[in-house]
mmCIF file with all atom_site columns, N, CA and C in Angstrom:
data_model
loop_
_atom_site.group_PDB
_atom_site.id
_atom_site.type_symbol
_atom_site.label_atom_id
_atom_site.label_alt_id
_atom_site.label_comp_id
_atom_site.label_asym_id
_atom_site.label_entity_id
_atom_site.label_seq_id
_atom_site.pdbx_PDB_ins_code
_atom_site.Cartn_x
_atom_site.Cartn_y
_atom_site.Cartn_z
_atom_site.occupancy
_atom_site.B_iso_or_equiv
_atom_site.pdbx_formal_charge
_atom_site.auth_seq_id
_atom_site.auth_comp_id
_atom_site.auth_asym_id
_atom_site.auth_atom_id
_atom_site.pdbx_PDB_model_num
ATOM 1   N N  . UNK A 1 1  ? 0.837   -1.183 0.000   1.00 92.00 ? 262 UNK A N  1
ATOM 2   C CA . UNK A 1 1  ? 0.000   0.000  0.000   1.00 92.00 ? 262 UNK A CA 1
ATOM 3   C C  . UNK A 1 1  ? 0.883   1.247  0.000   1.00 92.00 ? 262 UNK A C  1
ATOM 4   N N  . UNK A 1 2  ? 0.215   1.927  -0.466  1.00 95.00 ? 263 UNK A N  1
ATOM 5   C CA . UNK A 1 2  ? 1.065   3.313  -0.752  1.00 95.00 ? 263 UNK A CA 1
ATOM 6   C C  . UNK A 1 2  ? 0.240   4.845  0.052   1.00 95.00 ? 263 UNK A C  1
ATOM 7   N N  . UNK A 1 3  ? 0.680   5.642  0.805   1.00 95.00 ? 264 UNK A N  1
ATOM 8   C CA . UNK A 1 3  ? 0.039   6.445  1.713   1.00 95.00 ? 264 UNK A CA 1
ATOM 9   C C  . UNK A 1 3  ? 0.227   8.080  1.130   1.00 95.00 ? 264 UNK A C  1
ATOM 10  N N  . UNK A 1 4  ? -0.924  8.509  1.158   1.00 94.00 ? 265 UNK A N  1
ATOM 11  C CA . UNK A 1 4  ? -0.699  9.925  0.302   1.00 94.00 ? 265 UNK A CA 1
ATOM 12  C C  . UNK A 1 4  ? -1.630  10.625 1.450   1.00 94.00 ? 265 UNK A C  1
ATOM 13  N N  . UNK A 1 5  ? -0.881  12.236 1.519   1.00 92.00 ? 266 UNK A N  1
ATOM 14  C CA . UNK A 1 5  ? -2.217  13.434 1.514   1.00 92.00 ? 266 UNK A CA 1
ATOM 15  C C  . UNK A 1 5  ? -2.486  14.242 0.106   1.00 92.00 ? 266 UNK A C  1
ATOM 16  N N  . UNK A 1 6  ? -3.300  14.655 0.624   1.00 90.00 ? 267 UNK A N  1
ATOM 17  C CA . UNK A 1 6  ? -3.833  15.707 -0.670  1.00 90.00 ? 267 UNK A CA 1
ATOM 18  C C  . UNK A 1 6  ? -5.117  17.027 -0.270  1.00 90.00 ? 267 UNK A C  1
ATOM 19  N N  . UNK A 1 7  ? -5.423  17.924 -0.897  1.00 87.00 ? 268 UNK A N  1
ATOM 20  C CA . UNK A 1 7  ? -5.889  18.858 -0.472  1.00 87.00 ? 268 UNK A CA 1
ATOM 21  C C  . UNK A 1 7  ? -6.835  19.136 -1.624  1.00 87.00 ? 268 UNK A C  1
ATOM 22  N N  . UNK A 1 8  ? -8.119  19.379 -0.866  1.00 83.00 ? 269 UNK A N  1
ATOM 23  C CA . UNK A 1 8  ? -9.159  19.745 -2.167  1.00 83.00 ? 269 UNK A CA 1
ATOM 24  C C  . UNK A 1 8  ? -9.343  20.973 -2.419  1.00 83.00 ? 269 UNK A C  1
ATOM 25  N N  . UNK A 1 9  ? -10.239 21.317 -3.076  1.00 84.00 ? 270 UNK A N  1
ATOM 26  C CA . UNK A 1 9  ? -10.663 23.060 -3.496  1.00 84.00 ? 270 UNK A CA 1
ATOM 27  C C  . UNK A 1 9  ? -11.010 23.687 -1.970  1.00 84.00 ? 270 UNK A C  1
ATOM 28  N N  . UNK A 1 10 ? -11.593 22.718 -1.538  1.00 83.00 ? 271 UNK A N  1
ATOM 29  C CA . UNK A 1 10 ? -11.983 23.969 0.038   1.00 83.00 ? 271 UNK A CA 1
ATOM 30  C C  . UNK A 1 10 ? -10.755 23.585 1.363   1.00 83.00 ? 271 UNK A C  1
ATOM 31  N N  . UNK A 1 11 ? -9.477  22.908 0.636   1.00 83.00 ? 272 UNK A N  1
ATOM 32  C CA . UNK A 1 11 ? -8.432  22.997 1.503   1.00 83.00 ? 272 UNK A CA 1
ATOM 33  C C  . UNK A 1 11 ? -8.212  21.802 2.957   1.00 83.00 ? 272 UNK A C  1
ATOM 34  N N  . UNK A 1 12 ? -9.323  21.142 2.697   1.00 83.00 ? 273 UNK A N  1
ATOM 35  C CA . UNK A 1 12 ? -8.842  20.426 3.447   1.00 83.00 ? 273 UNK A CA 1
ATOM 36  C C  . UNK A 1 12 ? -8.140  19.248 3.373   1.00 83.00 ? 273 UNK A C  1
ATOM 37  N N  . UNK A 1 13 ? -7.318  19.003 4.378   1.00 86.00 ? 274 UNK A N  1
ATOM 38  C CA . UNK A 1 13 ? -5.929  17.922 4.120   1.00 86.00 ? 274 UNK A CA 1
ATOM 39  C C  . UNK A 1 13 ? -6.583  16.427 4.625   1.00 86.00 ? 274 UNK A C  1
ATOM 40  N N  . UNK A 1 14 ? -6.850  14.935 3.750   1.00 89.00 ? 275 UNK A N  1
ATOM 41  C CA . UNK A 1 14 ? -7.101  14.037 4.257   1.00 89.00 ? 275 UNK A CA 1
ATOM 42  C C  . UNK A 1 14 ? -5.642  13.715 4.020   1.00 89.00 ? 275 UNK A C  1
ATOM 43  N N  . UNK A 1 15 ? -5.785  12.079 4.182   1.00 93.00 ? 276 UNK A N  1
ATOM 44  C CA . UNK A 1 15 ? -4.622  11.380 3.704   1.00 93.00 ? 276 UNK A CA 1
ATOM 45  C C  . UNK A 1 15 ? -5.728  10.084 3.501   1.00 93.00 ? 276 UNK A C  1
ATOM 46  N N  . UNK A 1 16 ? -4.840  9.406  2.429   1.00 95.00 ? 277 UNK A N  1
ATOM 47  C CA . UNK A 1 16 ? -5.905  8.234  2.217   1.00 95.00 ? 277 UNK A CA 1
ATOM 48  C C  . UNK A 1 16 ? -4.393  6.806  2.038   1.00 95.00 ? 277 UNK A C  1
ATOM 49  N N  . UNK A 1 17 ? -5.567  5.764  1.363   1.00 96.00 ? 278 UNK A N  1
ATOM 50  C CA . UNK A 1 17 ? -3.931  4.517  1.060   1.00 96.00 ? 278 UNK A CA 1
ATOM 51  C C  . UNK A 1 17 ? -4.573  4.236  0.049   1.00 96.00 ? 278 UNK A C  1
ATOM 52  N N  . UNK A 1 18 ? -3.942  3.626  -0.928  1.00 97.00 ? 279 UNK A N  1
ATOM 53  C CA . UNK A 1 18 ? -4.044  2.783  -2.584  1.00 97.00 ? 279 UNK A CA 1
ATOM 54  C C  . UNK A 1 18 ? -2.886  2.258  -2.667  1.00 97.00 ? 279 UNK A C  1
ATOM 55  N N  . UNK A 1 19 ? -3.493  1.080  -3.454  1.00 96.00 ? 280 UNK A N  1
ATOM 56  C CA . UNK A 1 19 ? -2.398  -0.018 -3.978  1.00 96.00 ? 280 UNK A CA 1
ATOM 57  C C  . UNK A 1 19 ? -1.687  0.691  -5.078  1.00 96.00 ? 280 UNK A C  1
ATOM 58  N N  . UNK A 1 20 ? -2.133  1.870  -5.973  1.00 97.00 ? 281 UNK A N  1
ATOM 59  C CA . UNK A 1 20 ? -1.705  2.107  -6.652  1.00 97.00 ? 281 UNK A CA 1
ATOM 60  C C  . UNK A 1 20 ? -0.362  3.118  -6.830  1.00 97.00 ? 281 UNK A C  1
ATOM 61  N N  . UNK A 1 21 ? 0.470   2.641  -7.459  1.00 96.00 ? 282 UNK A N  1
ATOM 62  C CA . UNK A 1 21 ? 1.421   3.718  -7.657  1.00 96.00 ? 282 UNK A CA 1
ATOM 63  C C  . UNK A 1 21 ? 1.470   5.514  -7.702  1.00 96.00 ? 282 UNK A C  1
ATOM 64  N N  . UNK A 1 22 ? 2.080   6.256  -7.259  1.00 96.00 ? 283 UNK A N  1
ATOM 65  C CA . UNK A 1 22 ? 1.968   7.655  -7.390  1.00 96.00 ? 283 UNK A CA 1
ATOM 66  C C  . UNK A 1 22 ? 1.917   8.183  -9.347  1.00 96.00 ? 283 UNK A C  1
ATOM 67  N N  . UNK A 1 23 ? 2.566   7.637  -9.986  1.00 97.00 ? 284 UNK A N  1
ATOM 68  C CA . UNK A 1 23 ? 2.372   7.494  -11.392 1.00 97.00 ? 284 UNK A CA 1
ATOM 69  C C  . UNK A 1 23 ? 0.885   7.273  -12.280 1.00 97.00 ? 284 UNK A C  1
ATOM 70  N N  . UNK A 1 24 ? 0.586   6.472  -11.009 1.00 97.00 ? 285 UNK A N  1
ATOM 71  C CA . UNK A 1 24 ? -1.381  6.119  -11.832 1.00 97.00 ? 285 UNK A CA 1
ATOM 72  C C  . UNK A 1 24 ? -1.970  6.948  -10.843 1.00 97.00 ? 285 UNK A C  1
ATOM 73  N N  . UNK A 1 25 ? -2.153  7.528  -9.748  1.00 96.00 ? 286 UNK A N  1
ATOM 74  C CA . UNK A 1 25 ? -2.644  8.427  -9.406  1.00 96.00 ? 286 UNK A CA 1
ATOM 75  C C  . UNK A 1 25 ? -2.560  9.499  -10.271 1.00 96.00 ? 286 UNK A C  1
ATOM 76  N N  . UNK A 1 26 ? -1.561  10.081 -10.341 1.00 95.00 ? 287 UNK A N  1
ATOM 77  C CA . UNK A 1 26 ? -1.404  10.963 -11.234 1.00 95.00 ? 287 UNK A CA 1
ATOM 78  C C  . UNK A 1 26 ? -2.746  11.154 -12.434 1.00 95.00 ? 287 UNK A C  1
ATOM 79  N N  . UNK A 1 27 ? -2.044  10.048 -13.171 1.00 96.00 ? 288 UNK A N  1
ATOM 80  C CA . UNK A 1 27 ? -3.235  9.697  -14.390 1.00 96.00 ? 288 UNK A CA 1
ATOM 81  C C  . UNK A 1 27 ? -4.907  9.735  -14.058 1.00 96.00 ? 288 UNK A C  1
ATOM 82  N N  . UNK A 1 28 ? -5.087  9.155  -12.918 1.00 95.00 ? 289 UNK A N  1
ATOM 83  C CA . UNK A 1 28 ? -6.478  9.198  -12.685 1.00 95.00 ? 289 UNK A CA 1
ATOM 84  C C  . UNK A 1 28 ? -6.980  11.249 -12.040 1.00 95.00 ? 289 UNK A C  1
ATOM 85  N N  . UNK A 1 29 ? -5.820  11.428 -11.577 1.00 92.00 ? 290 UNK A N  1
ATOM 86  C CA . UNK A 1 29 ? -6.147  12.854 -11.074 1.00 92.00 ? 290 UNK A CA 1
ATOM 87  C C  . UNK A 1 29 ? -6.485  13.657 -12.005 1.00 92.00 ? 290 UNK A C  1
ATOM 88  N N  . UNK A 1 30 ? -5.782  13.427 -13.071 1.00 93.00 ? 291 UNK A N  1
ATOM 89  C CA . UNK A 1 30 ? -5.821  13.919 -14.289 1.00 93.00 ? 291 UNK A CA 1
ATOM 90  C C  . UNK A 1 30 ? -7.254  13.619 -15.152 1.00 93.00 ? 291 UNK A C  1
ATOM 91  N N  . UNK A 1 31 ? -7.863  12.911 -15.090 1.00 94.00 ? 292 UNK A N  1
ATOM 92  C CA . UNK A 1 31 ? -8.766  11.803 -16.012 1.00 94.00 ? 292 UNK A CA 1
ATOM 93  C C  . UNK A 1 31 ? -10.015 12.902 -14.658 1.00 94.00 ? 292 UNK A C  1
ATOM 94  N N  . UNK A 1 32 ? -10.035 12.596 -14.082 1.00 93.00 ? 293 UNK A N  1
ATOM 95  C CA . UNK A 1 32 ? -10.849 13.184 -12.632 1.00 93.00 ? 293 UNK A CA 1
ATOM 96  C C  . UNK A 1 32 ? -11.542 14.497 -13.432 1.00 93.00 ? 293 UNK A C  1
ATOM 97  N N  . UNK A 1 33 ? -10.343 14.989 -13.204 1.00 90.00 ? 294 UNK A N  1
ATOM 98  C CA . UNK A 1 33 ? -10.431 16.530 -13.280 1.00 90.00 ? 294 UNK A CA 1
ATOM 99  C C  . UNK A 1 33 ? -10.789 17.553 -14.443 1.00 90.00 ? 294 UNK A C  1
ATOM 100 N N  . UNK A 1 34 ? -10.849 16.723 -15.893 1.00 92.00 ? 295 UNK A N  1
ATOM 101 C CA . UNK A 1 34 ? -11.719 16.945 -16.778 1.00 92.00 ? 295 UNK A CA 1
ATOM 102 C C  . UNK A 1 34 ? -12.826 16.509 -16.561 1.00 92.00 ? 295 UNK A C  1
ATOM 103 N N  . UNK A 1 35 ? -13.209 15.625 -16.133 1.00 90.00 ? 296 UNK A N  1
ATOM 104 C CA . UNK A 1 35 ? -15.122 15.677 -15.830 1.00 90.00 ? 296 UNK A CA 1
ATOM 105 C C  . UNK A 1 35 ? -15.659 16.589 -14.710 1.00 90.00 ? 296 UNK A C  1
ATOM 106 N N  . UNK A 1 36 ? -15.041 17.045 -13.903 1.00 88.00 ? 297 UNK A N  1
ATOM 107 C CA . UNK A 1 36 ? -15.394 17.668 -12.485 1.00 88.00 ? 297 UNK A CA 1
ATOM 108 C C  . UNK A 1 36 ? -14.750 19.238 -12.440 1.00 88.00 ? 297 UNK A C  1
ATOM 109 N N  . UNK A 1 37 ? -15.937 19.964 -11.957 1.00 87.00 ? 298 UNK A N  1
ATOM 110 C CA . UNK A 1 37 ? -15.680 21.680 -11.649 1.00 87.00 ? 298 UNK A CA 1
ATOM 111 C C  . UNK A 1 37 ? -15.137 21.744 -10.290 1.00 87.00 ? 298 UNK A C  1
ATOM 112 N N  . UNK A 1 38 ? -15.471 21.036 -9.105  1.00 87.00 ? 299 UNK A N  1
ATOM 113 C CA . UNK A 1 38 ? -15.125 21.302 -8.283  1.00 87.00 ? 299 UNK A CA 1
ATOM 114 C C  . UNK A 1 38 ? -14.099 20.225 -7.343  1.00 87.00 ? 299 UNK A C  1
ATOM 115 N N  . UNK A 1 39 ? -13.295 19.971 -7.041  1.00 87.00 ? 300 UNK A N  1
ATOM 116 C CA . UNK A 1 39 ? -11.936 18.856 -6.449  1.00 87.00 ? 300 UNK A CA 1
ATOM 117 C C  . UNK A 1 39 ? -12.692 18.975 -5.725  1.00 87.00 ? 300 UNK A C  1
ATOM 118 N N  . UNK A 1 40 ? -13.269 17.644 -4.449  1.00 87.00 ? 301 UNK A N  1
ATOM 119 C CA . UNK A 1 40 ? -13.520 17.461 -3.248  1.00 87.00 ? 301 UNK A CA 1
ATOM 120 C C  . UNK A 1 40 ? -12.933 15.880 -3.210  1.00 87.00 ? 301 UNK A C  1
ATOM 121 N N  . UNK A 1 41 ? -12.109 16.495 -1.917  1.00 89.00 ? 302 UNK A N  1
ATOM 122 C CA . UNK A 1 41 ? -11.707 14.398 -1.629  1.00 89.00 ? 302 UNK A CA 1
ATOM 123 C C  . UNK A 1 41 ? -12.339 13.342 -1.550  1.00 89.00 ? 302 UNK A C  1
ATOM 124 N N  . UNK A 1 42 ? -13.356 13.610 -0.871  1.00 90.00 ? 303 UNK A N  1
ATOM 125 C CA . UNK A 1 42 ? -14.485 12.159 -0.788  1.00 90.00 ? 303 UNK A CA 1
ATOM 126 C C  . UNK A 1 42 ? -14.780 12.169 -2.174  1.00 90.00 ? 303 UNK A C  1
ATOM 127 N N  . UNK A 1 43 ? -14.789 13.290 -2.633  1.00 92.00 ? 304 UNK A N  1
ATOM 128 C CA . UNK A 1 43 ? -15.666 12.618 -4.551  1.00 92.00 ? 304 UNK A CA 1
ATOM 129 C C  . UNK A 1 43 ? -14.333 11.808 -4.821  1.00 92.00 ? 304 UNK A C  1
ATOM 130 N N  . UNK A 1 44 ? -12.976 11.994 -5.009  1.00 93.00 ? 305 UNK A N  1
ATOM 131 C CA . UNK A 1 44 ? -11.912 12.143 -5.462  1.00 93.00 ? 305 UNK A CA 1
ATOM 132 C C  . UNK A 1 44 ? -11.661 10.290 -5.424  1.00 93.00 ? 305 UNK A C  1
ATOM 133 N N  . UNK A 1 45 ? -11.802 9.817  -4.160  1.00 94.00 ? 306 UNK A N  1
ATOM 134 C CA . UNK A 1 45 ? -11.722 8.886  -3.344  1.00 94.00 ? 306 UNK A CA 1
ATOM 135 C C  . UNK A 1 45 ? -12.937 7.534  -4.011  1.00 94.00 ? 306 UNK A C  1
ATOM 136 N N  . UNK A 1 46 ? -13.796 8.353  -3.982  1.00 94.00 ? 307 UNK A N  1
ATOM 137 C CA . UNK A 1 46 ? -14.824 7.502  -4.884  1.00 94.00 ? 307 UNK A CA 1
ATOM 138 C C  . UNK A 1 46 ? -15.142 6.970  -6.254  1.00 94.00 ? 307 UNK A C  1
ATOM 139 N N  . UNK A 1 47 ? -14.182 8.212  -7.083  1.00 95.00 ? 308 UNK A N  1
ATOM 140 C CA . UNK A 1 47 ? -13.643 7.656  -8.138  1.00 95.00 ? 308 UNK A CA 1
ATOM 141 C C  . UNK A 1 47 ? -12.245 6.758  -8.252  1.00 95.00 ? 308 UNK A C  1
ATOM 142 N N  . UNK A 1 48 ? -11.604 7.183  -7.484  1.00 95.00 ? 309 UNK A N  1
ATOM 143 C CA . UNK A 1 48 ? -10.862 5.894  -7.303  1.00 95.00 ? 309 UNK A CA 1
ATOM 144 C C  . UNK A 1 48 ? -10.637 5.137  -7.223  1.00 95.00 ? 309 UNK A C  1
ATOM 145 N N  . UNK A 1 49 ? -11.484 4.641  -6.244  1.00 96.00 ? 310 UNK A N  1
ATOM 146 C CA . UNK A 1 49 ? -11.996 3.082  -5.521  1.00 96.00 ? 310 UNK A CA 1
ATOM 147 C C  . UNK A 1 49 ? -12.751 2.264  -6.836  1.00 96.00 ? 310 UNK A C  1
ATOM 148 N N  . UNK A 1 50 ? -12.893 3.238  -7.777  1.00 95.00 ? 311 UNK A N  1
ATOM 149 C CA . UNK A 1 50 ? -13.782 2.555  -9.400  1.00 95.00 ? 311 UNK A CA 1
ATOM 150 C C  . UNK A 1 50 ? -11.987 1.649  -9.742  1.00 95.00 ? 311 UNK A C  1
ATOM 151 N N  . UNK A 1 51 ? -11.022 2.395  -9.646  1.00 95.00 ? 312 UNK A N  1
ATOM 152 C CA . UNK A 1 51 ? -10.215 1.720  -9.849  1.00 95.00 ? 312 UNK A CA 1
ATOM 153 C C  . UNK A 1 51 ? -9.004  0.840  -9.116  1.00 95.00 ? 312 UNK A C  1
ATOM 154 N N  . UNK A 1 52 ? -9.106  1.309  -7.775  1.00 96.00 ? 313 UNK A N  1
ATOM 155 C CA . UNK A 1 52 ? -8.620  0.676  -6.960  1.00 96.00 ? 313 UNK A CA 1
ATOM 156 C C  . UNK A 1 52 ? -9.605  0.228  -5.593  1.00 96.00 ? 313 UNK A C  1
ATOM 157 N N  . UNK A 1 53 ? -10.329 -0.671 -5.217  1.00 96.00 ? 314 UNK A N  1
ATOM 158 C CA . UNK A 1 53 ? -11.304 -0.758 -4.372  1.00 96.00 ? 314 UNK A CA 1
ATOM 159 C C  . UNK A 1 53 ? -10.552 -0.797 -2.888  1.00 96.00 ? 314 UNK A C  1
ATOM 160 N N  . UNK A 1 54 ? -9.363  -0.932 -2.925  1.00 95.00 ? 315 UNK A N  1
ATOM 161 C CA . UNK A 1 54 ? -8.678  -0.766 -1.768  1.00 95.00 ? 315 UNK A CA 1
ATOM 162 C C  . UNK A 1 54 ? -8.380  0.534  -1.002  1.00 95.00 ? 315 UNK A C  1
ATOM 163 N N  . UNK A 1 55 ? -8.393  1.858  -1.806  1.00 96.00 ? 316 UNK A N  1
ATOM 164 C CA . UNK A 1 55 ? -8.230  2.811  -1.818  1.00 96.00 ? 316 UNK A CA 1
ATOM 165 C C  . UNK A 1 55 ? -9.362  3.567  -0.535  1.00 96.00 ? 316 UNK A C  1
ATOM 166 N N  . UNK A 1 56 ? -9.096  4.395  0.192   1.00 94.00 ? 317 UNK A N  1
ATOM 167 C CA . UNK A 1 56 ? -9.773  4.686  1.452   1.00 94.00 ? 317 UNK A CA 1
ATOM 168 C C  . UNK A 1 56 ? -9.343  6.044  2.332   1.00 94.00 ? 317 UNK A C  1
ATOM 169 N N  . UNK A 1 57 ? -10.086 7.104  2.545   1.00 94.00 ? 318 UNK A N  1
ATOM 170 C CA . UNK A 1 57 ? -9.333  7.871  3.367   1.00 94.00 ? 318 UNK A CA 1
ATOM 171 C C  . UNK A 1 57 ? -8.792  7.511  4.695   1.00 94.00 ? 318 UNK A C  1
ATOM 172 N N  . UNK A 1 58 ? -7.692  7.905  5.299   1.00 93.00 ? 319 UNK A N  1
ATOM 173 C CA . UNK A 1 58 ? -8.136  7.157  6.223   1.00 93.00 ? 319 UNK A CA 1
ATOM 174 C C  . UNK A 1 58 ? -7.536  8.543  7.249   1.00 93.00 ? 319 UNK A C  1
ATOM 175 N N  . UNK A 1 59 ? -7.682  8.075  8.588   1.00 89.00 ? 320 UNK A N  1
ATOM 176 C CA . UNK A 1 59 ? -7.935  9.532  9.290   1.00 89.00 ? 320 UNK A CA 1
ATOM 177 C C  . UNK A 1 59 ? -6.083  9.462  10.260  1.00 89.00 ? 320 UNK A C  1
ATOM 178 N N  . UNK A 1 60 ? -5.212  10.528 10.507  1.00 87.00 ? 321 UNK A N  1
ATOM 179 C CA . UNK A 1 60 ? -4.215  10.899 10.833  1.00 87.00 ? 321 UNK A CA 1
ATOM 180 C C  . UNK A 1 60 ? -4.269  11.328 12.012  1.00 87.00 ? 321 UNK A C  1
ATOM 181 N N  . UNK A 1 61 ? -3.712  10.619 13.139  1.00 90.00 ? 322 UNK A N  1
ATOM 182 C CA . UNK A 1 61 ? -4.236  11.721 14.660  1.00 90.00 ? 322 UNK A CA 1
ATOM 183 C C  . UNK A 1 61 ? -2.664  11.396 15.204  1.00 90.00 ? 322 UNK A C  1
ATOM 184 N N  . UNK A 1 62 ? -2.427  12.784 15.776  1.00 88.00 ? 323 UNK A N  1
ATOM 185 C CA . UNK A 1 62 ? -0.829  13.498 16.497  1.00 88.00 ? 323 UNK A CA 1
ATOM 186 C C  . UNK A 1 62 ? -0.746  12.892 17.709  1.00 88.00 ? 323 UNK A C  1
ATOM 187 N N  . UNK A 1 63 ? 0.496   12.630 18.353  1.00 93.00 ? 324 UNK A N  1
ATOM 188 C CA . UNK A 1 63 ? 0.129   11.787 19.416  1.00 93.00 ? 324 UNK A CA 1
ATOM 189 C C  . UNK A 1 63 ? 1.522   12.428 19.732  1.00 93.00 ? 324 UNK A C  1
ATOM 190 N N  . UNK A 1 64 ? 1.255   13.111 21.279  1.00 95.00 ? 325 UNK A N  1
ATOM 191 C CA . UNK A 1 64 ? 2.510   14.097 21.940  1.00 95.00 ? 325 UNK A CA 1
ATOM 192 C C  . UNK A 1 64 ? 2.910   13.392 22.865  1.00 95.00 ? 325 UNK A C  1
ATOM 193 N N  . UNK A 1 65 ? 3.722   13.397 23.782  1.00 92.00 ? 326 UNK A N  1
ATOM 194 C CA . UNK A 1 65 ? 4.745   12.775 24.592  1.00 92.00 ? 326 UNK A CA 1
ATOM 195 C C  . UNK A 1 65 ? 5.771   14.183 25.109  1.00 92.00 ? 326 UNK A C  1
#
């Protein structure tokens, strides 16, 4: 699995995982973003999962000491 963040039009930072390479992300970000006016991650995420079903946000929490 491969672990990414990313940031949509209204700025907020998830991080998600996919099997897929940063190279086919790419491509699909790309492919995305001619059908769609507005970037939102959950949409982003949902088209993804069309191609990687493993693919998932998943949630990041800070842990101090």
């Amino acid at each position: 699995m491969f672990y990414y963040r990313i940031f949509d039009d209204k700025e907020e930072l998830n991080f998600f995982k996919s099997s897929l390479a940063y190279s086919r992300i790419r491509e699909l970000m790309a492919e995305y973003e001619k059908s769609h006016q507005e970037y939102i991650n959950k949409d982003f995420i949902s088209y993804l999962k069309e191609h990687d079903p493993e693919a998932e946000i998943i949630e990041v929490t800070n842990i101090y000491y």
